[in-house]
Amino acid sequence: MKITPSARVLRMLGEIEFDEWQCIAELIDNAFDDFTEIHRSGIPWAGGYRVSVELPDSAQGQLVIADTGRGMTYDRLERAVRAGWSGNDMHDKLGLFGMGFNVSTARLGKRTRVLTTRQGDTEWIGVEIDLDRIGDDFEAEDITAPKADPNEHGTRIVISRLHPTRARWLQKNGSALRNILGQVYSWIFLNRPFELWVGGFQVKPVQHCRWGDDRSVLYNNKERIPAYVEIDQRLENGLACGDCGQWQLPDRHACEDCGSDRLTVRERRVHGWLGIQRYIHKQDYGIDFLRNGRKILRWDKQLFTWRNPDGAVGNEEPEYPVDLAHQGGRIIGEIHLDHVPVTYQKDAFEYGDRSWRSAVEIVRGVAPLLPQRAANLEYEENTSPLALLFKGYRRNDAGLRYLIPGDGRKPIHDDTRRWGQEFHRGNPDYQTDERWWQAVEDHEAAKSRGKNAKAAAATPGKPDEAAVMEALGFDGAEETGSPSPHATGGAEKTEPETHARLPERRKETRQERVARYTTNSTTYPGLSRAFGHPRVGFLDVEARRLTAGSLTDDNLHRTPVLLDQRSGNTLVAFLDLDHPVFLRFGADPADLLLAEIAVLLKVQTSSEWSHSELIAAIRTESLPASALDAEMISAEAKELLAEVRRRMASELDHAGEPEKAFQFLSPDELTYTEHTMIANGKVARTTDLGASGEFLLYVPALFLVRLVESLPSLFMDNRVFQGVYEGVASASARRLSLARTVGYLSDIATQATYAGASLPDQLLRTRLSIRLLADDLAEEK
């Protein structure tokens, strides 16, 4: 069988950069193309649609890819293995059988055997391509193999004399390979009856862990923004070349690029969805772009950057994530672009092609995502699907406003990422978004209780004795076995002998009490996890927050935490967050839970550790996110300040007061501002700085504090901060409201300016100020 070009060129093709998974995917693409044609025909297909990949068991082993497709004739096989030839339509197919085949096989090994047969054929026919034996006559050896069953059909590709490094990767990374292929072909697996088996295990589709179709947030108290947005926009049909794939002008009769007369009218359609992931991740977010069902780009983030067409070359402004960017992002999506050409490696689209640019405009628009920035640059507001989700979900504050799970005080990102891992493992308890939603609702409930407690503490007057007794858990005979003082008027009374005595109420058993607590509680996600340490073992804890009544131990004494052991190393921990130790003393539920767990583990394992040593070890192992990390807190402070700077600058421009604010800069602050602007590539004359509020993006952090103190009416009253100022008549109330906001801002600016070693109390104070100032920011306009 003649193949072209020479073996030397084939060996050069093997040097083209293809990862191991890309090489295998090239061969899978060709099988899936064949399956797609069969499936579209509607003809029942005996044997099903199955591709099997047998991985090498050693560096001297072989890689086998087999499919149950239609098989090929001798002529078709000869063309298929000829480098540079492709019989596939450039728009309907995944593979470019020919070049892709030769690149992938030559990169994996030096000898490739292809055997193929059709239903009814009497034998397998094939070719052996040995790169060490093929000469300049381009002749490859024809091979045949006996066929046990004439109804067999399909193709087998056997690659041997594997390159040692790639053979080792394939031998050791079967699970990683399945995961990558599960992502790349997820849409195909979900929408077509195709199967892919790698190393004896079926490849499962890797789906996105997104919020449900019915979830949404309320933006600005008036606009409902869903967490899932479908996109389906059909463009005008176009004329495309079937050989090179290039789009042509409508009146063409031959391809302008390659001269082919195989021109056909093609559909041009941008469709798919954008949504919000249930957890925030540093890398795993972004948009997947697909061509003919295969993902070309995964977690792509280029649409989150705005390129100013009027700016300098290379001018790019990252727009998402900006708020607390070190935490990552959560906007995701799948967009199908079957009409957009891709590179030969299938890891990128042709970004210079106008069809790609049109798709980008449909998905993200042409204007900046931020409305105020768009207005400043004289663009109309961006109303694209991406801009809509950006507007509704750009911040990471816990609660219903941004659909972020929390624990009543802060987001619980580590927990939601852990739940996301359970989703991807297939744990049935994590497939729907109910656990995430419950954590959002629990956060709002806990936050509401905190506000009520603050209001009660600020209310003048002394609560009555009954309320105090009830708050402390002494609520009558039901719990204490003694009569209520209010029922007797404070003095013991005896019933007349003539009255029948009421029957005594049966004492509640522990099992009944625990059942009641379970009914009157909800999951507390922030503390539902494995607690322990390798030296003493671990306990799987389901934490539940009480929603009615109070907790009592076996002696009917009120307790803030109650453990109920279940089978094995599992237990349920009930939390009474209305207990005075939380409301009056501000105790952390985690601390009391750790104390209870430490006692249990110490007894179970007869540990020699002291209780305090054991608590410290369990906290370090099980709650690492609670550590006071100076570098992390400084990063959070700087990123929140970046948001405050942007909003203050925008407000100055809106009010027409940048020059007034500029006058508050001292000479050394002005010098610092100029140096920072130059370091960031911004060149401006000092006399021009006050013309807009942009200079606030570069001023010293502590200058922001002084500016808010000096011009509170520009930034308070829901302009930048929610705190009231002009909205109250009392001067003392104004000072109090301003002092609160300025205090938070001062803590954050100090940490951002002096990011060196800080004492734990200082870091704790800064972390609280970050949380409180983020809550104090006004709704984005």
mmCIF file with all atom_site columns, C-alpha atoms in Angstrom, residues 665-748:
data_model
loop_
_atom_site.group_PDB
_atom_site.id
_atom_site.type_symbol
_atom_site.label_atom_id
_atom_site.label_alt_id
_atom_site.label_comp_id
_atom_site.label_asym_id
_atom_site.label_entity_id
_atom_site.label_seq_id
_atom_site.pdbx_PDB_ins_code
_atom_site.Cartn_x
_atom_site.Cartn_y
_atom_site.Cartn_z
_atom_site.occupancy
_atom_site.B_iso_or_equiv
_atom_site.pdbx_formal_charge
_atom_site.auth_seq_id
_atom_site.auth_comp_id
_atom_site.auth_asym_id
_atom_site.auth_atom_id
_atom_site.pdbx_PDB_model_num
ATOM 1  C CA . LEU A 1 665 ? -3.707  65.042 48.294 1.00 0.00 ? 665 LEU A CA 1
ATOM 2  C CA . SER A 1 666 ? -0.578  66.031 50.230 1.00 0.00 ? 666 SER A CA 1
ATOM 3  C CA . PRO A 1 667 ? 2.709   66.519 48.281 1.00 0.00 ? 667 PRO A CA 1
ATOM 4  C CA . ASP A 1 668 ? 4.087   63.112 49.300 1.00 0.00 ? 668 ASP A CA 1
ATOM 5  C CA . GLU A 1 669 ? 0.785   61.436 48.423 1.00 0.00 ? 669 GLU A CA 1
ATOM 6  C CA . LEU A 1 670 ? 0.830   63.122 45.021 1.00 0.00 ? 670 LEU A CA 1
ATOM 7  C CA . THR A 1 671 ? 4.367   61.857 44.390 1.00 0.00 ? 671 THR A CA 1
ATOM 8  C CA . TYR A 1 672 ? 3.311   58.329 45.395 1.00 0.00 ? 672 TYR A CA 1
ATOM 9  C CA . THR A 1 673 ? 0.301   58.528 43.048 1.00 0.00 ? 673 THR A CA 1
ATOM 10 C CA . GLU A 1 674 ? 2.422   59.621 40.078 1.00 0.00 ? 674 GLU A CA 1
ATOM 11 C CA . HIS A 1 675 ? 4.994   56.865 40.667 1.00 0.00 ? 675 HIS A CA 1
ATOM 12 C CA . THR A 1 676 ? 2.275   54.223 40.954 1.00 0.00 ? 676 THR A CA 1
ATOM 13 C CA . MET A 1 677 ? 0.603   55.379 37.741 1.00 0.00 ? 677 MET A CA 1
ATOM 14 C CA . ILE A 1 678 ? 3.885   55.235 35.846 1.00 0.00 ? 678 ILE A CA 1
ATOM 15 C CA . ALA A 1 679 ? 4.612   51.765 37.233 1.00 0.00 ? 679 ALA A CA 1
ATOM 16 C CA . ASN A 1 680 ? 1.205   50.667 35.901 1.00 0.00 ? 680 ASN A CA 1
ATOM 17 C CA . GLY A 1 681 ? 1.821   52.088 32.452 1.00 0.00 ? 681 GLY A CA 1
ATOM 18 C CA . LYS A 1 682 ? -0.317  55.178 33.039 1.00 0.00 ? 682 LYS A CA 1
ATOM 19 C CA . VAL A 1 683 ? 1.412   58.375 31.992 1.00 0.00 ? 683 VAL A CA 1
ATOM 20 C CA . ALA A 1 684 ? -0.266  61.622 32.954 1.00 0.00 ? 684 ALA A CA 1
ATOM 21 C CA . ARG A 1 685 ? 0.756   65.166 33.822 1.00 0.00 ? 685 ARG A CA 1
ATOM 22 C CA . THR A 1 686 ? 0.155   66.302 37.381 1.00 0.00 ? 686 THR A CA 1
ATOM 23 C CA . THR A 1 687 ? -2.056  69.084 36.114 1.00 0.00 ? 687 THR A CA 1
ATOM 24 C CA . ASP A 1 688 ? -4.330  66.510 34.410 1.00 0.00 ? 688 ASP A CA 1
ATOM 25 C CA . LEU A 1 689 ? -4.781  64.190 37.375 1.00 0.00 ? 689 LEU A CA 1
ATOM 26 C CA . GLY A 1 690 ? -7.731  66.001 38.903 1.00 0.00 ? 690 GLY A CA 1
ATOM 27 C CA . ALA A 1 691 ? -9.684  66.005 35.652 1.00 0.00 ? 691 ALA A CA 1
ATOM 28 C CA . SER A 1 692 ? -11.249 62.617 36.456 1.00 0.00 ? 692 SER A CA 1
ATOM 29 C CA . GLY A 1 693 ? -11.603 60.308 39.422 1.00 0.00 ? 693 GLY A CA 1
ATOM 30 C CA . GLU A 1 694 ? -9.153  57.801 37.915 1.00 0.00 ? 694 GLU A CA 1
ATOM 31 C CA . PHE A 1 695 ? -6.361  59.068 40.164 1.00 0.00 ? 695 PHE A CA 1
ATOM 32 C CA . LEU A 1 696 ? -8.091  57.348 43.119 1.00 0.00 ? 696 LEU A CA 1
ATOM 33 C CA . LEU A 1 697 ? -7.048  53.993 41.644 1.00 0.00 ? 697 LEU A CA 1
ATOM 34 C CA . TYR A 1 698 ? -3.415  54.829 42.420 1.00 0.00 ? 698 TYR A CA 1
ATOM 35 C CA . VAL A 1 699 ? -3.435  56.949 45.595 1.00 0.00 ? 699 VAL A CA 1
ATOM 36 C CA . PRO A 1 700 ? -2.102  55.574 48.915 1.00 0.00 ? 700 PRO A CA 1
ATOM 37 C CA . ALA A 1 701 ? -4.674  53.354 50.586 1.00 0.00 ? 701 ALA A CA 1
ATOM 38 C CA . LEU A 1 702 ? -4.931  55.496 53.708 1.00 0.00 ? 702 LEU A CA 1
ATOM 39 C CA . PHE A 1 703 ? -5.795  58.544 51.595 1.00 0.00 ? 703 PHE A CA 1
ATOM 40 C CA . LEU A 1 704 ? -9.158  56.899 50.877 1.00 0.00 ? 704 LEU A CA 1
ATOM 41 C CA . VAL A 1 705 ? -9.911  56.981 54.608 1.00 0.00 ? 705 VAL A CA 1
ATOM 42 C CA . ARG A 1 706 ? -9.198  60.682 54.846 1.00 0.00 ? 706 ARG A CA 1
ATOM 43 C CA . LEU A 1 707 ? -11.220 61.431 51.727 1.00 0.00 ? 707 LEU A CA 1
ATOM 44 C CA . VAL A 1 708 ? -14.322 59.653 53.061 1.00 0.00 ? 708 VAL A CA 1
ATOM 45 C CA . GLU A 1 709 ? -13.959 61.528 56.343 1.00 0.00 ? 709 GLU A CA 1
ATOM 46 C CA . SER A 1 710 ? -13.584 64.837 54.471 1.00 0.00 ? 710 SER A CA 1
ATOM 47 C CA . LEU A 1 711 ? -16.341 64.362 51.877 1.00 0.00 ? 711 LEU A CA 1
ATOM 48 C CA . PRO A 1 712 ? -18.824 61.921 53.447 1.00 0.00 ? 712 PRO A CA 1
ATOM 49 C CA . SER A 1 713 ? -21.811 63.257 51.517 1.00 0.00 ? 713 SER A CA 1
ATOM 50 C CA . LEU A 1 714 ? -20.197 62.057 48.255 1.00 0.00 ? 714 LEU A CA 1
ATOM 51 C CA . PHE A 1 715 ? -19.747 58.449 49.356 1.00 0.00 ? 715 PHE A CA 1
ATOM 52 C CA . MET A 1 716 ? -22.321 57.623 52.045 1.00 0.00 ? 716 MET A CA 1
ATOM 53 C CA . ASP A 1 717 ? -26.110 57.140 51.739 1.00 0.00 ? 717 ASP A CA 1
ATOM 54 C CA . ASN A 1 718 ? -25.923 54.187 49.288 1.00 0.00 ? 718 ASN A CA 1
ATOM 55 C CA . ARG A 1 719 ? -23.579 55.956 46.915 1.00 0.00 ? 719 ARG A CA 1
ATOM 56 C CA . VAL A 1 720 ? -20.518 53.832 47.691 1.00 0.00 ? 720 VAL A CA 1
ATOM 57 C CA . PHE A 1 721 ? -21.386 52.778 51.241 1.00 0.00 ? 721 PHE A CA 1
ATOM 58 C CA . GLN A 1 722 ? -24.811 51.994 52.661 1.00 0.00 ? 722 GLN A CA 1
ATOM 59 C CA . GLY A 1 723 ? -24.258 53.968 55.875 1.00 0.00 ? 723 GLY A CA 1
ATOM 60 C CA . VAL A 1 724 ? -26.641 56.903 56.329 1.00 0.00 ? 724 VAL A CA 1
ATOM 61 C CA . TYR A 1 725 ? -25.298 60.423 56.568 1.00 0.00 ? 725 TYR A CA 1
ATOM 62 C CA . GLU A 1 726 ? -27.444 63.164 55.072 1.00 0.00 ? 726 GLU A CA 1
ATOM 63 C CA . GLY A 1 727 ? -30.467 60.939 55.610 1.00 0.00 ? 727 GLY A CA 1
ATOM 64 C CA . VAL A 1 728 ? -30.467 61.661 59.375 1.00 0.00 ? 728 VAL A CA 1
ATOM 65 C CA . ALA A 1 729 ? -30.928 64.988 61.097 1.00 0.00 ? 729 ALA A CA 1
ATOM 66 C CA . SER A 1 730 ? -28.899 64.233 64.228 1.00 0.00 ? 730 SER A CA 1
ATOM 67 C CA . ALA A 1 731 ? -25.245 65.305 64.019 1.00 0.00 ? 731 ALA A CA 1
ATOM 68 C CA . SER A 1 732 ? -24.254 62.625 66.539 1.00 0.00 ? 732 SER A CA 1
ATOM 69 C CA . ALA A 1 733 ? -25.969 59.938 64.463 1.00 0.00 ? 733 ALA A CA 1
ATOM 70 C CA . ARG A 1 734 ? -24.091 61.137 61.392 1.00 0.00 ? 734 ARG A CA 1
ATOM 71 C CA . ARG A 1 735 ? -20.770 60.951 63.243 1.00 0.00 ? 735 ARG A CA 1
ATOM 72 C CA . LEU A 1 736 ? -21.578 57.467 64.510 1.00 0.00 ? 736 LEU A CA 1
ATOM 73 C CA . SER A 1 737 ? -22.539 56.135 61.058 1.00 0.00 ? 737 SER A CA 1
ATOM 74 C CA . LEU A 1 738 ? -19.474 57.674 59.423 1.00 0.00 ? 738 LEU A CA 1
ATOM 75 C CA . ALA A 1 739 ? -17.148 56.429 62.155 1.00 0.00 ? 739 ALA A CA 1
ATOM 76 C CA . ARG A 1 740 ? -18.309 52.882 61.659 1.00 0.00 ? 740 ARG A CA 1
ATOM 77 C CA . THR A 1 741 ? -17.604 52.892 57.921 1.00 0.00 ? 741 THR A CA 1
ATOM 78 C CA . VAL A 1 742 ? -14.338 54.784 58.288 1.00 0.00 ? 742 VAL A CA 1
ATOM 79 C CA . GLY A 1 743 ? -13.204 52.403 61.022 1.00 0.00 ? 743 GLY A CA 1
ATOM 80 C CA . TYR A 1 744 ? -13.645 49.366 58.774 1.00 0.00 ? 744 TYR A CA 1
ATOM 81 C CA . LEU A 1 745 ? -11.940 51.156 55.889 1.00 0.00 ? 745 LEU A CA 1
ATOM 82 C CA . SER A 1 746 ? -9.026  52.251 58.085 1.00 0.00 ? 746 SER A CA 1
ATOM 83 C CA . ASP A 1 747 ? -8.352  48.696 59.275 1.00 0.00 ? 747 ASP A CA 1
ATOM 84 C CA . ILE A 1 748 ? -8.340  47.407 55.711 1.00 0.00 ? 748 ILE A CA 1
#
